[in-house]
């Protein structure tokens, strides 16, 4: 059982391009697996899953394309028919691949009606989308595009086989038009589109249909380790800083300095502090303008609040005399600072501890044009921009896409390609926040958080992440572990807390303060 669980865990980490998936399947076929046998196995698993979702047979419409994705859909149609579903097929194509054509002839022989127009399927209770699988490159138009648009207008639940028809497998780009699926059964391995923000509204609820691709074939194509991987709970929790040594004391659990806040944005400092508190860091110091020190002391009584000289506008003007930035295990800088705190950001950049840079710390970095200085830092740094901050840091004309291409990678496109290039060029970890947050390392590897919630689209949630990550980095530093690995834990932990909070309070009820309160409870099912 352990070996099987280990395989499942590894399978869920992988994410592939269309080209890589073709290469993996090619190895399987070359080894002797008959294409018809694999189609029967895959489609049988999909049909079984549909039957589990719809216990009572209903009327099912099946959208059939000319290739093997259409063949999968026809096997699903056949199996649903034998189990009492009333099935109808839409297939407007005059030419089908040989195997798909064979299935079409047999399905028709069972009395299942075929239509070249989609309208007869309008009364169905569900639709199975098998028009186009992975690897679609051309933009859809004409009658098929019109049929997809018509299906989307009906509002009938659509279950897509492998990927919603019309989505680019790698970039998640809509190729003219695309099916808006309620659920997508991704076959074999996760495709990159499932990690792209723009594809999420088309994919619906996603689940992997594992049909036992050999790990040896997967590794032979993807490499070891693969360039792009999904953050799973097991991966994230492997970096959780527990259990602690029995003889622990606070200074062995890391000392984090938060440099954050201003008179205008006091809340950002509080939220970052709450995130750091949840990380379990042994000591927390928070550098804020002197005028807001009392407010921080009330909210974070266990923290050492460092009052700093401030500008007339209430930003940190500099650190107190004698302050030693190099005495901390890690520094997190940026939330709520305002760009008026540029001198303190410059001082932080010149310091030696591992550094988490966020929000106005990033804006100052971009304004100073100091991004190149990150390559000179001896200690690790992580930049945590949202898309707008990322564009300010890395204008398109300064970012070389795919500076170190990977064999068979295809075109990642969009966010994954950009964040990967940014990390490789700066030597810093770059964490691009979004619906599917991507964490890129300087060696070219990218980890993507595959699950999150729109509930996190609230002001301040990023401040909580900064504090949480800073606390984890401080603990990793004193434990002499690679601090960069804690990024995966922080991103997963933050997203999981948001998901739990949304489940209990709805997507509207997860403000940033509430989010911070769910960071510790979310671990109850995973760690003690």
XYZ file of C-alpha atoms in Angstrom:
528
model
C 0.000 0.000 0.000
C 2.888 2.363 0.764
C 4.291 1.943 -2.741
C 0.879 2.672 -4.281
C 0.379 5.765 -2.125
C 3.857 6.995 -3.041
C 3.064 6.611 -6.738
C -0.215 8.510 -6.376
C 1.573 11.322 -4.536
C 4.162 11.601 -7.291
C 1.573 11.489 -10.071
C -0.280 14.429 -8.543
C 2.901 16.526 -8.486
C 3.485 16.288 -12.230
C 2.217 18.835 -14.758
C 2.890 18.333 -18.464
C 2.762 20.105 -21.777
C 1.018 18.607 -24.783
C 4.375 17.687 -26.296
C 5.480 15.933 -23.129
C 2.199 14.007 -22.881
C 2.585 12.803 -26.467
C 6.108 11.632 -25.713
C 5.027 9.725 -22.589
C 2.145 8.011 -24.386
C 4.480 7.281 -27.296
C 6.806 5.361 -24.995
C 3.852 3.376 -23.653
C 2.694 2.459 -27.148
C 6.227 1.569 -28.242
C 6.453 -0.786 -25.265
C 3.495 -2.728 -26.634
C 0.376 -1.202 -25.100
C -2.319 -1.361 -27.825
C -3.997 1.971 -28.475
C -7.501 0.387 -28.426
C -6.795 -1.233 -25.050
C -5.669 2.048 -23.519
C -8.725 3.845 -24.923
C -11.016 1.231 -23.397
C -9.301 1.540 -20.029
C -9.299 5.341 -19.929
C -12.843 5.816 -21.178
C -14.081 3.050 -18.905
C -12.702 4.906 -15.892
C -14.403 8.124 -17.029
C -17.723 6.334 -17.597
C -17.512 4.759 -14.146
C -16.896 8.151 -12.581
C -19.890 9.656 -14.373
C -22.057 6.835 -13.072
C -20.859 7.588 -9.544
C -21.835 11.237 -9.988
C -25.236 10.420 -11.523
C -26.608 7.457 -9.603
C -29.897 7.554 -11.485
C -29.600 7.222 -15.287
C -30.420 10.462 -17.087
C -30.372 11.722 -20.650
C -26.756 12.316 -21.690
C -25.549 14.111 -24.779
C -22.064 13.244 -26.025
C -20.033 15.694 -28.131
C -17.687 13.660 -30.333
C -14.630 14.971 -32.169
C -12.657 13.380 -35.015
C -9.652 12.209 -33.001
C -8.999 9.849 -30.128
C -10.652 12.216 -27.667
C -13.802 11.579 -29.681
C -13.090 7.850 -29.443
C -12.888 8.141 -25.649
C -16.232 9.941 -25.669
C -17.832 7.209 -27.806
C -16.707 4.503 -25.394
C -18.234 6.601 -22.590
C -21.445 6.872 -24.634
C -21.555 3.105 -25.097
C -20.964 2.349 -21.426
C -23.578 4.860 -20.270
C -26.045 3.354 -22.744
C -25.544 -0.140 -21.310
C -26.221 1.223 -17.830
C -29.559 2.752 -18.648
C -28.659 6.281 -19.700
C -30.541 7.713 -22.670
C -27.689 8.746 -24.941
C -27.492 10.980 -28.011
C -24.344 11.885 -29.969
C -23.385 15.129 -31.700
C -20.600 14.655 -34.260
C -20.460 17.036 -37.234
C -17.255 15.624 -38.725
C -17.220 13.747 -42.025
C -13.843 12.114 -41.350
C -12.866 10.367 -38.145
C -9.659 8.635 -37.109
C -9.846 4.921 -37.836
C -10.297 3.776 -34.226
C -12.784 6.542 -33.501
C -14.719 5.600 -36.642
C -14.919 1.978 -35.522
C -16.390 3.022 -32.183
C -18.826 5.339 -33.983
C -20.119 2.514 -36.175
C -20.636 0.230 -33.189
C -22.330 2.910 -31.093
C -24.671 3.671 -34.000
C -25.456 -0.036 -34.321
C -26.802 0.037 -30.756
C -29.514 2.451 -31.855
C -27.900 5.492 -30.270
C -28.864 8.497 -32.440
C -26.187 10.630 -34.130
C -26.731 14.256 -35.080
C -24.687 16.696 -37.142
C -26.404 19.605 -35.405
C -26.146 20.199 -31.679
C -29.723 21.421 -31.098
C -31.247 17.926 -30.589
C -29.092 17.581 -27.451
C -30.593 20.651 -25.804
C -32.938 18.676 -23.559
C -30.159 16.535 -22.061
C -29.484 16.538 -18.338
C -25.737 16.448 -18.870
C -23.274 16.694 -21.736
C -19.973 14.866 -22.191
C -17.413 16.939 -24.085
C -15.109 14.831 -26.253
C -14.647 17.201 -29.178
C -10.934 17.976 -28.785
C -8.437 16.685 -26.247
C -4.938 17.839 -25.410
C -2.758 19.369 -28.104
C -5.253 21.619 -29.874
C -3.354 24.489 -31.525
C -5.727 26.069 -34.034
C -8.466 28.549 -33.269
C -11.969 27.090 -33.481
C -14.436 28.671 -35.879
C -17.371 27.806 -38.107
C -20.068 25.318 -37.151
C -18.133 23.686 -34.302
C -17.416 27.044 -32.649
C -21.083 27.999 -33.029
C -22.104 24.673 -31.446
C -19.791 25.258 -28.473
C -21.223 28.742 -27.962
C -24.736 27.290 -28.125
C -23.909 24.630 -25.527
C -22.468 27.291 -23.223
C -25.707 29.265 -23.458
C -27.826 26.284 -22.409
C -26.403 26.112 -18.896
C -26.455 22.298 -18.934
C -23.644 20.698 -16.879
C -20.804 19.726 -19.201
C -18.259 17.080 -18.242
C -15.108 17.480 -20.337
C -12.848 14.539 -21.127
C -9.187 15.526 -20.538
C -9.516 19.283 -21.187
C -12.421 21.541 -22.191
C -12.534 21.725 -25.968
C -11.038 24.981 -27.228
C -8.406 25.475 -24.498
C -4.709 25.440 -25.299
C -3.167 22.605 -23.305
C -0.117 24.553 -22.153
C -1.190 28.174 -21.794
C -4.893 27.776 -20.975
C -5.577 30.260 -23.771
C -9.053 30.185 -25.325
C -8.618 29.302 -28.988
C -11.510 31.258 -30.446
C -14.091 29.767 -28.107
C -14.136 26.997 -25.515
C -16.471 24.753 -23.573
C -17.306 26.032 -20.086
C -17.229 22.757 -18.211
C -18.776 22.082 -14.836
C -16.196 19.329 -14.326
C -13.125 18.164 -16.206
C -11.629 14.681 -16.057
C -7.927 15.261 -16.739
C -6.480 12.051 -18.151
C -3.243 10.471 -16.965
C -1.321 13.558 -15.863
C -2.277 17.130 -15.066
C -1.916 19.414 -18.067
C -0.382 22.867 -17.644
C -3.656 24.586 -18.529
C -5.030 23.465 -15.164
C -2.422 25.706 -13.499
C -3.138 28.808 -15.569
C -5.433 31.457 -14.069
C -7.202 32.230 -17.338
C -8.370 28.642 -17.828
C -10.048 28.158 -14.462
C -13.491 29.480 -15.415
C -13.626 26.934 -18.249
C -12.309 23.904 -16.368
C -14.807 23.899 -13.503
C -14.132 21.257 -10.868
C -11.082 19.266 -11.918
C -10.109 15.724 -11.102
C -7.329 13.469 -12.324
C -8.124 10.123 -13.934
C -4.996 8.069 -13.284
C -4.692 5.267 -15.813
C -1.359 3.905 -14.549
C 1.234 5.511 -16.765
C 4.593 4.003 -15.704
C 6.675 6.331 -13.568
C 9.778 5.326 -15.519
C 8.262 6.654 -18.743
C 7.091 9.855 -17.059
C 10.520 10.553 -15.579
C 12.257 9.712 -18.853
C 10.331 12.540 -20.529
C 9.975 15.094 -17.718
C 13.395 14.642 -16.166
C 14.223 14.207 -12.506
C 13.050 16.407 -10.988
C 10.552 17.831 -13.488
C 10.749 21.541 -14.247
C 7.139 22.259 -13.277
C 5.367 20.586 -10.372
C 2.195 20.983 -8.369
C 2.346 21.671 -4.631
C 0.608 18.805 -2.871
C -0.164 18.670 0.860
C 2.575 16.067 1.346
C 5.155 18.253 -0.394
C 4.154 21.313 1.616
C 3.970 19.594 4.983
C 7.365 17.957 4.551
C 8.749 21.436 5.351
C 6.578 22.119 8.409
C 8.921 22.933 11.331
C 7.522 20.282 13.668
C 8.086 18.259 15.722
C 10.390 20.584 17.568
C 13.414 19.315 19.486
C 12.525 18.571 23.127
C 15.062 21.116 24.420
C 13.885 23.985 22.235
C 13.855 27.611 23.340
C 12.677 30.745 21.569
C 16.025 31.723 20.098
C 16.364 28.304 18.490
C 13.027 28.834 16.729
C 14.155 31.825 14.700
C 13.949 35.588 15.063
C 12.032 37.408 12.349
C 12.138 41.137 11.748
C 9.095 42.572 10.014
C 9.702 45.988 8.449
C 6.256 47.243 7.580
C 3.442 49.686 8.154
C 2.944 53.432 8.078
C 0.556 55.888 9.650
C -1.739 55.367 6.655
C -1.427 51.571 6.512
C -1.119 50.426 10.102
C -3.336 47.417 9.404
C -0.825 45.923 6.973
C 1.735 45.665 9.765
C -0.807 44.030 12.092
C -1.840 41.484 9.460
C 1.763 40.607 8.636
C 2.414 40.175 12.349
C -0.569 37.844 12.709
C 0.732 35.747 9.832
C 4.161 35.560 11.445
C 2.599 34.629 14.786
C 0.830 31.644 13.206
C 4.112 30.366 11.734
C 5.376 29.513 15.224
C 8.495 31.665 14.915
C 10.339 31.888 18.242
C 10.863 35.653 18.311
C 9.102 38.389 16.373
C 10.256 41.988 16.066
C 8.215 44.521 14.116
C 9.757 47.796 12.913
C 7.075 50.463 12.431
C 6.842 54.265 12.598
C 7.062 55.485 16.184
C 3.539 56.946 16.073
C 1.860 53.580 15.417
C 3.911 51.589 17.928
C 1.123 51.592 20.590
C -1.385 50.083 18.163
C 0.979 47.238 17.262
C 1.728 46.543 20.917
C -1.982 46.055 21.598
C -2.468 43.622 18.708
C 0.811 41.705 19.078
C 1.669 41.725 22.788
C 4.251 38.955 22.411
C 6.231 40.855 19.757
C 9.018 43.354 20.243
C 7.735 46.510 18.555
C 10.570 48.700 17.290
C 9.559 52.350 16.913
C 11.352 54.032 14.004
C 11.903 57.658 12.963
C 9.218 58.696 10.509
C 8.581 61.149 7.731
C 5.978 63.910 7.903
C 3.651 61.607 5.950
C 4.040 58.861 8.558
C 6.362 56.469 6.709
C 9.454 54.870 8.221
C 12.313 57.289 7.566
C 15.022 54.922 8.759
C 15.921 52.427 11.425
C 16.731 53.511 14.999
C 20.398 54.330 15.719
C 22.379 51.211 16.434
C 19.864 48.847 14.838
C 21.625 45.752 13.501
C 19.715 44.160 10.637
C 22.206 41.330 10.458
C 21.261 40.029 13.902
C 17.970 38.522 12.698
C 17.351 35.060 11.290
C 15.245 36.507 8.462
C 13.676 39.801 7.410
C 10.286 40.375 5.770
C 9.835 43.850 4.352
C 7.160 45.791 2.526
C 3.508 45.580 3.649
C 2.072 49.055 4.167
C 5.433 50.858 4.016
C 4.569 53.344 1.216
C 7.330 54.399 -1.174
C 8.322 57.079 1.333
C 10.239 54.364 3.157
C 12.746 53.898 0.332
C 15.830 54.436 2.563
C 14.900 51.595 4.891
C 14.202 49.282 1.928
C 17.679 50.087 0.577
C 19.172 49.232 3.964
C 17.293 45.945 4.061
C 18.521 45.039 0.576
C 22.102 45.538 1.755
C 21.647 43.314 4.817
C 22.754 39.696 5.047
C 19.762 37.676 6.402
C 17.352 35.806 4.102
C 14.822 38.316 2.811
C 11.109 38.273 1.960
C 10.236 41.346 -0.103
C 6.601 42.279 -0.741
C 4.250 45.153 -1.570
C 5.924 48.564 -1.238
C 9.254 46.836 -0.800
C 8.802 45.656 -4.386
C 7.565 49.054 -5.544
C 10.650 50.719 -4.117
C 12.842 48.067 -5.723
C 11.221 48.765 -9.095
C 11.455 52.555 -8.631
C 15.137 52.342 -7.771
C 15.801 50.040 -10.697
C 17.679 47.878 -8.220
C 16.438 44.483 -9.323
C 19.934 43.584 -10.514
C 21.284 43.999 -6.972
C 19.500 40.802 -5.951
C 22.101 38.770 -7.811
C 24.740 40.286 -5.499
C 23.026 39.166 -2.274
C 24.727 36.196 -0.663
C 21.595 35.196 1.260
C 18.398 33.991 -0.441
C 15.601 36.389 -1.295
C 12.008 35.853 -2.333
C 9.914 38.428 -4.169
C 6.146 38.047 -3.727
C 4.452 40.272 -6.332
C 0.913 40.229 -7.629
C 0.616 40.674 -11.390
C 0.732 44.480 -11.352
C 3.845 44.554 -9.172
C 5.422 41.860 -11.310
C 4.971 43.955 -14.454
C 6.584 46.941 -12.764
C 9.526 44.814 -11.655
C 9.927 42.963 -14.930
C 8.806 45.006 -17.951
C 8.364 42.752 -20.983
C 11.342 44.215 -22.817
C 13.683 43.324 -19.926
C 12.528 39.746 -19.412
C 14.038 37.056 -21.589
C 11.478 34.251 -21.941
C 12.696 30.712 -21.285
C 16.365 31.641 -20.736
C 17.149 27.952 -20.257
C 14.658 25.955 -22.305
C 13.827 22.407 -21.303
C 13.606 19.587 -23.792
C 10.007 19.025 -24.819
C 8.637 21.893 -22.759
C 6.500 23.312 -25.570
C 5.359 26.856 -24.841
C 4.456 27.404 -21.226
C 3.101 30.826 -22.036
C 1.758 33.442 -19.710
C 2.495 33.456 -16.034
C 4.544 30.278 -15.696
C 7.010 31.261 -18.417
C 7.336 34.796 -17.077
C 7.882 33.897 -13.439
C 10.374 31.192 -14.377
C 12.382 33.626 -16.477
C 12.320 36.253 -13.696
C 13.706 33.848 -11.110
C 16.463 32.589 -13.382
C 17.555 36.109 -14.301
C 17.572 37.573 -10.773
C 18.792 34.612 -8.748
C 15.860 35.175 -6.367
C 12.828 33.035 -5.732
C 9.890 34.769 -7.405
C 6.420 34.037 -6.079
C 3.760 35.336 -8.465
C 0.461 35.570 -6.605
C -2.818 34.763 -8.293
C -5.602 32.213 -8.416
C -2.844 29.651 -9.007
C 0.206 31.074 -7.268
C 3.497 30.063 -8.903
C 6.807 29.797 -7.045
C 9.823 29.899 -9.357
C 13.367 29.079 -8.248
C 16.594 30.294 -9.839
C 17.414 26.767 -11.040
C 14.393 26.893 -13.378
C 11.985 24.785 -11.339
C 8.462 26.099 -10.777
C 6.012 24.928 -8.134
C 2.350 25.873 -8.569
C -0.369 25.838 -5.913
C -3.196 23.958 -7.668
C -6.051 24.805 -5.303
C -7.196 28.069 -3.781
C -10.350 30.131 -3.362
C -11.629 33.499 -4.657
C -12.254 34.316 -1.007
C -8.592 35.359 -0.853
C -9.247 38.215 -3.275
C -9.375 40.651 -0.359
C -7.075 43.467 0.655
C -4.553 42.350 3.261
C -4.458 38.635 2.465
C -1.026 39.097 0.885
C 0.229 40.797 4.056
C -0.717 37.683 6.022
C 1.249 35.543 3.544
C 4.321 37.774 3.914
C 4.349 37.398 7.686
C 3.719 33.656 7.508
C 6.522 33.144 5.011
C 8.920 35.327 6.947
C 8.315 33.309 10.092
C 8.894 30.043 8.255
C 12.075 31.374 6.651
C 13.413 32.434 10.066
C 12.808 28.963 11.482
C 14.392 27.246 8.491
C 17.430 29.522 8.709
C 18.245 28.697 12.324
C 17.646 25.004 11.603
C 20.169 25.335 8.743
C 17.639 24.088 6.202
C 17.110 25.552 2.720
C 14.836 28.501 3.456
C 13.514 28.542 -0.127
C 11.730 25.228 0.458
C 9.457 26.947 2.980
C 7.863 28.928 0.145
C 5.873 25.865 -0.916
C 4.641 25.381 2.641
C 3.670 29.046 3.044
C 1.715 29.165 -0.224
C -0.122 25.903 0.466
C -0.811 26.831 4.107
C -2.170 30.261 3.163
C -4.427 28.865 0.419
C -5.657 26.003 2.599
C -6.593 28.408 5.397
C -8.582 30.447 2.882
C -10.381 27.346 1.622
C -11.295 26.242 5.159
C -12.457 29.725 6.107
C -14.604 29.959 2.962
C -16.176 26.587 3.677
C -17.238 27.765 7.121
C -17.960 31.444 6.394
C -18.654 31.600 2.611
C -16.441 33.329 0.065
C -17.712 36.700 1.281
C -16.745 36.139 4.897
C -12.964 35.778 4.664
C -11.382 39.138 5.400
C -7.630 39.155 5.983
C -7.935 39.265 9.790
C -10.233 36.215 9.681
C -7.848 34.451 7.319
C -5.052 34.805 9.850
C -7.241 33.138 12.481
C -7.608 30.051 10.261
C -3.899 29.457 9.692
C -3.476 27.308 12.782
C -6.849 25.453 12.628
C -6.192 24.317 9.048
C -3.284 22.207 10.306
C -5.438 20.127 12.640
C -6.007 17.461 10.009
C -2.339 17.298 9.073
C -0.061 17.833 12.046
C 0.066 17.907 15.843
